[in-house]
XYZ file of C-alpha atoms in Angstrom:
61
model
C 0.000 0.000 0.000
C 1.252 3.431 -0.895
C 2.363 5.785 1.867
C -0.054 8.298 0.368
C -3.126 6.254 1.301
C -2.194 5.292 4.880
C -3.188 8.649 6.454
C -6.475 8.578 4.549
C -7.287 5.082 5.800
C -6.309 5.954 9.382
C -8.460 9.089 9.289
C -11.378 7.119 7.860
C -11.135 4.444 10.565
C -10.968 7.084 13.304
C -13.971 8.927 11.878
C -16.004 5.741 11.583
C -15.175 4.782 15.171
C -16.220 8.172 16.521
C -19.446 8.190 14.506
C -20.256 4.649 15.598
C -19.988 5.693 19.243
C -22.008 8.864 18.643
C -24.848 6.890 17.051
C -25.097 4.763 20.200
C -25.788 7.837 22.347
C -29.355 8.202 23.644
C -29.014 12.010 23.590
C -31.464 13.530 21.129
C -32.909 17.034 20.921
C -36.660 17.324 21.526
C -38.629 16.994 18.282
C -40.446 20.312 18.753
C -37.133 22.144 19.146
C -35.832 20.571 15.931
C -38.985 21.551 14.039
C -38.777 25.132 15.339
C -35.279 25.515 13.903
C -35.900 24.260 10.371
C -34.787 26.603 7.585
C -38.312 26.432 6.131
C -39.563 28.523 9.072
C -37.586 31.546 7.848
C -38.282 33.859 4.911
C -35.557 34.173 2.277
C -34.365 37.495 0.882
C -33.672 37.569 -2.844
C -30.574 39.433 -3.959
C -29.272 40.380 -7.366
C -30.750 42.042 -10.410
C -33.896 40.914 -12.159
C -32.139 40.335 -15.483
C -29.229 38.434 -13.975
C -29.038 35.379 -11.798
C -30.260 35.734 -8.249
C -29.423 34.248 -4.908
C -31.674 33.297 -2.065
C -30.227 34.521 1.219
C -31.430 33.878 4.750
C -30.731 36.669 7.218
C -30.857 35.720 10.888
C -30.978 38.500 13.427
């Protein structure tokens, strides 16, 4: 195996181990709190010119 791939494999194994442990955790946010924070609850602001492309921006204050 190339020396180039060893750090990638080690990082991948470490990440998978951490995620595996995190998935076992019983800690979950309350469903109503999750629903209150969805992006769909906020109104977007459109930027740019009418004749050009536009972007949809969410401004949180």
